[in-house]
Short mmCIF file of C-alpha atoms and ligand atoms in Angstrom, two decimals:
data_model
loop_
_atom_site.label_atom_id
_atom_site.label_comp_id
_atom_site.label_asym_id
_atom_site.label_seq_id
_atom_site.Cartn_x
_atom_site.Cartn_y
_atom_site.Cartn_z
CA UNK X 1 107.74 114.73 112.03
CA UNK X 2 109.17 111.56 111.94
CA UNK X 3 112.40 109.78 111.85
CA UNK X 4 114.44 109.10 108.95
CA UNK X 5 115.17 105.82 107.68
CA UNK X 6 118.11 104.67 105.63
CA UNK X 7 117.66 101.04 103.87
CA UNK X 8 120.44 99.13 102.08
CA UNK X 9 119.64 95.86 100.42
CA UNK X 10 119.10 94.50 96.75
CA UNK X 11 117.69 96.27 93.93
CA UNK X 12 117.00 93.88 91.41
CA UNK X 13 114.80 92.73 88.16
CA UNK X 14 112.72 89.68 88.86
CA UNK X 15 111.30 87.19 86.67
CA UNK X 16 108.28 85.58 88.37
CA UNK X 17 105.88 82.97 87.40
CA UNK X 18 102.98 82.16 89.74
CA UNK X 19 99.28 80.42 88.79
CA UNK X 20 98.23 83.72 87.86
CA UNK X 21 100.73 84.81 85.14
CA UNK X 22 104.41 85.54 84.68
CA UNK X 23 106.39 88.73 84.64
CA UNK X 24 109.90 89.00 83.06
CA UNK X 25 112.43 92.07 84.35
CA UNK X 26 109.79 93.73 87.04
CA UNK X 27 111.16 95.92 89.75
CA UNK X 28 111.87 93.62 92.60
CA UNK X 29 114.86 93.39 95.33
CA UNK X 30 114.36 93.80 98.89
CA UNK X 31 115.35 97.62 99.13
CA UNK X 32 112.76 98.44 96.50
CA UNK X 33 110.02 96.54 97.96
CA UNK X 34 110.91 97.80 101.67
CA UNK X 35 110.95 101.38 100.27
CA UNK X 36 107.75 101.35 98.38
CA UNK X 37 106.08 100.45 102.06
CA UNK X 38 108.22 102.41 104.50
CA UNK X 39 107.92 105.58 102.20
CA UNK X 40 104.17 105.35 103.23
CA UNK X 41 104.96 106.25 106.88
CA UNK X 42 108.27 107.90 107.10
CA UNK X 43 111.02 109.41 104.91
CA UNK X 44 113.43 106.86 103.26
CA UNK X 45 116.85 106.84 101.59
CA UNK X 46 117.86 103.74 99.98
CA UNK X 47 121.38 102.43 99.15
CA UNK X 48 121.99 99.79 96.70
CA UNK X 49 123.36 99.09 93.09
CA UNK X 50 121.92 98.61 89.62
CA UNK X 51 123.37 98.19 86.07
CA UNK X 52 123.64 100.25 82.98
CA UNK X 53 120.87 97.98 81.94
CA UNK X 54 118.64 99.47 84.53
CA UNK X 55 115.23 101.23 83.35
CA UNK X 56 115.77 104.27 85.92
CA UNK X 57 112.61 105.97 84.58
CA UNK X 58 110.95 102.95 86.33
CA UNK X 59 111.90 104.30 89.54
CA UNK X 60 109.72 107.17 89.17
CA UNK X 61 106.91 106.25 91.52
CA UNK X 62 109.09 105.43 94.25
CA UNK X 63 110.57 109.11 93.64
CA UNK X 64 106.99 110.13 93.89
CA UNK X 65 106.88 108.51 97.35
CA UNK X 66 109.65 110.74 98.56
CA UNK X 67 112.14 107.95 98.42
CA UNK X 68 115.76 109.49 98.28
CA UNK X 69 117.77 107.62 95.61
CA UNK X 70 121.10 109.52 95.76
CA UNK X 71 122.78 106.32 97.17
CA UNK X 72 121.58 104.21 94.38
CA UNK X 73 124.78 103.47 92.47
CA UNK X 74 124.76 102.59 88.57
CA UNK X 75 127.68 100.54 87.87
CA UNK X 76 129.14 99.21 84.77
CA UNK X 77 127.50 95.57 83.87
CA UNK X 78 124.09 94.12 84.14
CA UNK X 79 121.49 94.37 87.17
CA UNK X 80 121.14 91.65 89.82
CA UNK X 81 118.28 89.13 88.23
CA UNK X 82 116.46 86.74 90.24
CA UNK X 83 113.80 84.34 88.88
CA UNK X 84 111.24 82.14 90.65
CA UNK X 85 108.47 80.01 90.15
CA UNK X 86 105.67 79.30 92.89
CA UNK X 87 104.20 76.46 93.66
CA UNK X 88 100.35 75.93 93.12
CA UNK X 89 99.82 76.41 96.82
CA UNK X 90 101.63 79.98 96.55
CA UNK X 91 103.82 78.97 99.59
CA UNK X 92 106.68 77.17 98.16
CA UNK X 93 108.93 78.60 95.48
CA UNK X 94 111.68 77.23 93.34
CA UNK X 95 114.63 79.84 92.52
CA UNK X 96 115.07 79.49 88.76
CA UNK X 97 118.40 81.59 88.72
CA UNK X 98 120.00 84.31 90.42
CA UNK X 99 122.73 86.64 88.22
CA UNK X 100 124.53 88.66 90.45
CA UNK X 101 125.84 91.20 87.91
CA UNK X 102 126.86 94.15 89.62
CA UNK X 103 125.95 92.71 92.89
CA UNK X 104 129.03 90.89 92.83
CA UNK X 105 131.44 93.56 93.33
CA UNK X 106 129.20 95.71 95.11
CA UNK X 107 130.48 97.60 98.21
CA UNK X 108 127.94 100.07 99.70
CA UNK X 109 128.79 103.64 100.18
CA UNK X 110 126.82 105.51 102.44
CA UNK X 111 126.19 109.18 101.45
CA UNK X 112 127.36 111.51 104.21
CA UNK X 113 123.99 112.87 104.59
CA UNK X 114 122.42 109.49 105.32
CA UNK X 115 125.32 108.10 107.63
CA UNK X 116 123.45 109.90 110.70
CA UNK X 117 119.85 108.80 109.94
CA UNK X 118 118.56 107.39 113.01
CA UNK X 119 116.66 104.21 111.86
CA UNK X 120 118.72 101.67 109.47
CA UNK X 121 117.44 98.72 107.84
CA UNK X 122 119.61 96.12 106.84
CA UNK X 123 117.60 94.40 104.01
CA UNK X 124 118.61 91.04 102.78
CA UNK X 125 122.20 91.41 101.35
CA UNK X 126 125.53 89.27 102.07
CA UNK X 127 126.07 89.83 105.91
CA UNK X 128 129.56 91.15 104.93
CA UNK X 129 128.09 93.80 103.44
CA UNK X 130 125.84 94.62 106.41
CA UNK X 131 128.67 94.89 108.60
CA UNK X 132 130.27 97.39 106.35
CA UNK X 133 127.13 99.34 106.27
CA UNK X 134 127.19 99.28 110.00
CA UNK X 135 130.82 100.33 110.13
CA UNK X 136 130.02 103.52 108.10
CA UNK X 137 127.13 104.57 110.31
CA UNK X 138 127.73 107.67 112.58
CA UNK X 139 125.53 108.12 115.81
CA UNK X 140 123.80 105.13 117.03
CA UNK X 141 120.80 104.28 114.81
CA UNK X 142 118.27 101.89 115.66
CA UNK X 143 119.24 98.80 113.79
CA UNK X 144 116.58 96.39 112.14
CA UNK X 145 117.86 93.45 110.16
CA UNK X 146 116.63 91.04 107.58
CA UNK X 147 118.25 87.70 106.02
CA UNK X 148 117.76 84.74 104.18
CA UNK X 149 118.54 81.01 104.22
CA UNK X 150 121.35 81.45 101.84
CA UNK X 151 123.40 83.35 104.40
CA UNK X 152 122.66 81.24 107.18
CA UNK X 153 124.17 78.42 104.73
CA UNK X 154 127.02 79.82 103.59
CA UNK X 155 128.21 83.20 105.89
CA UNK X 156 126.70 82.14 109.26
CA UNK X 157 129.63 83.71 111.33
CA UNK X 158 129.39 87.29 109.51
CA UNK X 159 125.59 86.67 109.87
CA UNK X 160 125.73 86.13 113.96
CA UNK X 161 128.06 89.46 114.07
CA UNK X 162 125.23 91.27 112.42
CA UNK X 163 122.56 89.71 114.46
CA UNK X 164 124.80 90.89 117.56
CA UNK X 165 124.47 94.35 116.42
CA UNK X 166 120.96 94.55 115.71
CA UNK X 167 117.97 95.59 118.18
CA UNK X 168 115.35 94.25 115.95
CA UNK X 169 115.60 90.95 113.79
CA UNK X 170 112.88 90.19 111.38
CA UNK X 171 113.13 86.48 109.88
CA UNK X 172 110.71 84.43 108.62
CA UNK X 173 109.69 80.88 110.37
CA UNK X 174 112.19 78.47 108.64
CA UNK X 175 115.06 81.03 109.28
CA UNK X 176 114.32 81.30 112.51
CA UNK X 177 114.37 77.43 112.92
CA UNK X 178 117.40 77.10 110.96
CA UNK X 179 119.41 79.79 112.67
CA UNK X 180 118.63 78.36 116.20
CA UNK X 181 118.05 74.48 115.70
CA UNK X 182 114.65 74.89 117.58
CA UNK X 183 111.40 73.84 116.22
CA UNK X 184 109.33 75.72 118.58
CA UNK X 185 108.77 79.23 117.12
CA UNK X 186 108.49 80.81 120.53
CA UNK X 187 111.73 78.61 121.42
CA UNK X 188 113.33 80.06 118.23
CA UNK X 189 112.52 83.84 119.02
CA UNK X 190 113.92 83.40 122.51
CA UNK X 191 117.04 82.05 121.43
CA UNK X 192 117.20 84.65 118.87
CA UNK X 193 116.96 87.25 121.59
CA UNK X 194 119.82 85.75 123.32
CA UNK X 195 121.78 86.29 120.40
CA UNK X 196 121.54 89.94 120.65
CA UNK X 197 118.28 91.83 119.56
CA UNK X 198 115.96 92.75 122.16
CA UNK X 199 112.97 92.25 119.85
CA UNK X 200 112.57 89.66 117.31
CA UNK X 201 109.58 89.15 114.76
CA UNK X 202 109.21 85.82 113.33
CA UNK X 203 106.84 86.16 110.00
CA UNK X 204 105.06 83.20 109.12
CA UNK X 205 103.75 84.12 105.53
CA UNK X 206 99.70 83.65 105.33
CA UNK X 207 99.78 82.71 109.10
CA UNK X 208 100.88 85.98 110.26
CA UNK X 209 103.61 87.14 112.64
CA UNK X 210 104.83 86.58 115.81
CA UNK X 211 106.56 89.46 117.70
CA UNK X 212 108.86 88.57 120.97
CA UNK X 213 109.95 91.97 122.70
CA UNK X 214 110.84 93.46 126.04
CA UNK X 215 107.09 94.05 126.77
CA UNK X 216 105.97 90.17 125.98
CA UNK X 217 104.63 88.38 122.78
CA UNK X 218 102.22 89.71 120.23
CA UNK X 219 100.86 88.08 117.11
CA UNK X 220 98.67 89.45 114.36
CA UNK X 221 97.13 87.34 111.62
CA UNK X 222 97.82 88.02 107.85
CA UNK X 223 94.82 89.53 106.04
CA UNK X 224 92.83 86.81 104.70
CA UNK X 225 92.79 87.20 100.86
CA UNK X 226 91.06 85.47 98.19
CA UNK X 227 93.23 86.13 95.50
CA UNK X 228 97.09 86.15 95.96
CA UNK X 229 98.88 87.02 93.02
CA UNK X 230 102.48 87.05 93.73
CA UNK X 231 103.83 86.67 97.31
CA UNK X 232 107.32 87.77 96.03
CA UNK X 233 108.33 90.48 98.52
CA UNK X 234 105.90 90.29 100.97
CA UNK X 235 108.50 89.90 103.80
CA UNK X 236 110.27 93.00 102.75
CA UNK X 237 107.24 94.99 102.32
CA UNK X 238 106.08 93.77 105.85
CA UNK X 239 109.56 95.26 107.17
CA UNK X 240 108.85 98.26 105.35
CA UNK X 241 105.79 99.00 107.18
CA UNK X 242 107.08 97.75 110.43
CA UNK X 243 110.02 99.93 110.39
CA UNK X 244 108.11 102.69 108.47
CA UNK X 245 105.69 102.61 111.69
CA UNK X 246 108.43 102.86 114.22
CA UNK X 247 110.15 105.59 112.19
CA UNK X 248 106.80 107.60 111.97
CA UNK X 249 106.09 107.31 115.72
CA UNK X 250 109.76 107.63 117.07
CA UNK X 251 108.96 105.20 119.54
CA UNK X 252 109.92 101.37 119.97
CA UNK X 253 107.74 100.28 123.01
CA UNK X 254 105.52 97.75 123.31
CA UNK X 255 102.22 99.39 121.78
CA UNK X 256 104.28 100.92 119.11
CA UNK X 257 105.94 97.56 118.24
CA UNK X 258 102.42 96.16 117.91
CA UNK X 259 101.03 98.86 115.73
CA UNK X 260 104.26 98.39 113.58
CA UNK X 261 103.39 94.76 113.35
CA UNK X 262 99.90 95.20 112.18
CA UNK X 263 101.03 98.19 109.39
CA UNK X 264 103.54 95.65 108.12
CA UNK X 265 100.68 93.02 107.85
CA UNK X 266 98.45 95.54 105.95
CA UNK X 267 101.15 96.78 103.39
CA UNK X 268 102.23 93.09 102.99
CA UNK X 269 98.69 92.35 102.17
CA UNK X 270 98.53 94.90 99.34
CA UNK X 271 101.59 93.82 98.02
CA UNK X 272 100.68 90.17 97.12
CA UNK X 273 97.74 91.39 95.14
CA UNK X 274 99.75 92.08 92.17
CA UNK X 275 102.92 91.32 90.45
CA UNK X 276 106.23 93.14 91.52
CA UNK X 277 105.73 96.37 93.18
CA UNK X 278 102.50 97.39 91.12
CA UNK X 279 99.91 97.33 93.68
CA UNK X 280 102.02 98.82 96.63
CA UNK X 281 103.13 101.45 94.51
CA UNK X 282 99.44 102.36 93.82
CA UNK X 283 98.17 102.03 97.54
CA UNK X 284 96.37 105.23 98.72
CA UNK X 285 96.54 106.82 102.11
CA UNK X 286 92.77 105.92 102.37
CA UNK X 287 93.03 102.57 101.07
CA UNK X 288 96.05 101.89 104.11
CA UNK X 289 93.61 103.37 106.64
CA UNK X 290 90.73 101.11 105.58
CA UNK X 291 92.79 97.99 105.73
CA UNK X 292 94.21 98.84 109.34
CA UNK X 293 90.78 99.00 110.40
CA UNK X 294 90.06 95.67 108.86
CA UNK X 295 92.80 94.43 110.91
CA UNK X 296 91.17 95.57 114.01
CA UNK X 297 87.69 94.15 113.34
CA UNK X 298 89.49 90.82 112.27
CA UNK X 299 90.81 90.28 115.62
CA UNK X 300 88.41 92.36 117.80
CA UNK X 301 86.56 90.25 120.08
CA UNK X 302 84.61 90.05 123.79
CA UNK X 303 84.87 87.44 126.41
CA UNK X 304 81.04 87.80 127.16
P1 AMP V 1 111.21 87.41 99.54
O1 AMP V 1 109.86 87.22 98.75
O2 AMP V 1 111.02 88.25 100.55
O3 AMP V 1 112.23 86.45 99.79
O4 AMP V 1 112.09 88.44 98.41
C1 AMP V 1 112.03 88.51 97.36
C2 AMP V 1 113.27 89.39 96.76
O5 AMP V 1 114.53 89.14 97.05
C3 AMP V 1 113.04 89.66 95.15
O6 AMP V 1 112.57 90.53 94.80
C4 AMP V 1 114.69 89.27 94.76
O7 AMP V 1 115.14 89.99 93.69
C5 AMP V 1 115.41 89.26 95.93
N1 AMP V 1 116.42 88.14 96.10
C6 AMP V 1 116.44 86.92 95.89
N2 AMP V 1 117.77 86.48 95.97
C7 AMP V 1 118.26 87.45 96.82
C8 AMP V 1 119.66 87.55 97.10
N3 AMP V 1 120.59 86.37 96.83
N4 AMP V 1 120.03 88.39 97.78
C9 AMP V 1 119.43 89.48 97.78
N5 AMP V 1 118.09 89.60 97.50
C10 AMP V 1 117.74 88.76 96.87
#
């Protein structure tokens, strides 16, 4: 038994260029990355929109993982497309294009069966849409929220409303600083907690993640990797592992939150090993277990 998760977010075709190559119209978007990771740990239903040009057969691996795609709308028009090019250091990137397509008029409709799901992940989409989703939920789900710099710049008032209604906020270091005007990541996490969520996770890319929760602080490294092929979606993958872990354990206490950070980090470490969702969709349960043990070994030490 595990709690069932609902995710609402972007469902995209990505064109990505890194030092290791380039892919065109590859599976992407915050909700697909999240679902591919979370479905390893708990049942996931997805709500999003694609255009009539979307190759639906590419979703078969997600279906095989048990992801419920009944809430994926196929709308007249073109699928949301995003293009990005990574800098040599694999950290910085430039957005080359964002074509909203069917996303422009997207109004998420949560299927009746999904409105009572006990765990809701608001993946990165317009805060106005995140609010619409919150208003459609029945019961009182655990609300976990992600966002991006675009919305901090253009929709801050709505974003603050979403954050106020969230139990857990997951942001990256830049977003945490931008949202709070605070340079110290700990200071920023505290300021974000004051906006509503009892728990805040700050992702620091290859430097790991910092968790500030009711039980105090926890920090996990990212797994050191020799070859990072494509960092796209690592944050959404982390969130999938994190939320999936909480849903699987049906607990949100301190130890469960710590394990969630490590499961998120482990799944993210797979995601970046190949373009798009390619590596993530191929991960076996044995590989995930082995990587979780790598994390334990990496951080284990004695004082004497
Ligand atoms: P990340 O690497 O965590 O920033 O996530 C990358 C994913 O976000 C890509 O797969 C994109 O399709 C998606 N994305 C890019 N721009 C947006 C946007 N404005 N709204 C929602 N999703 C986006």
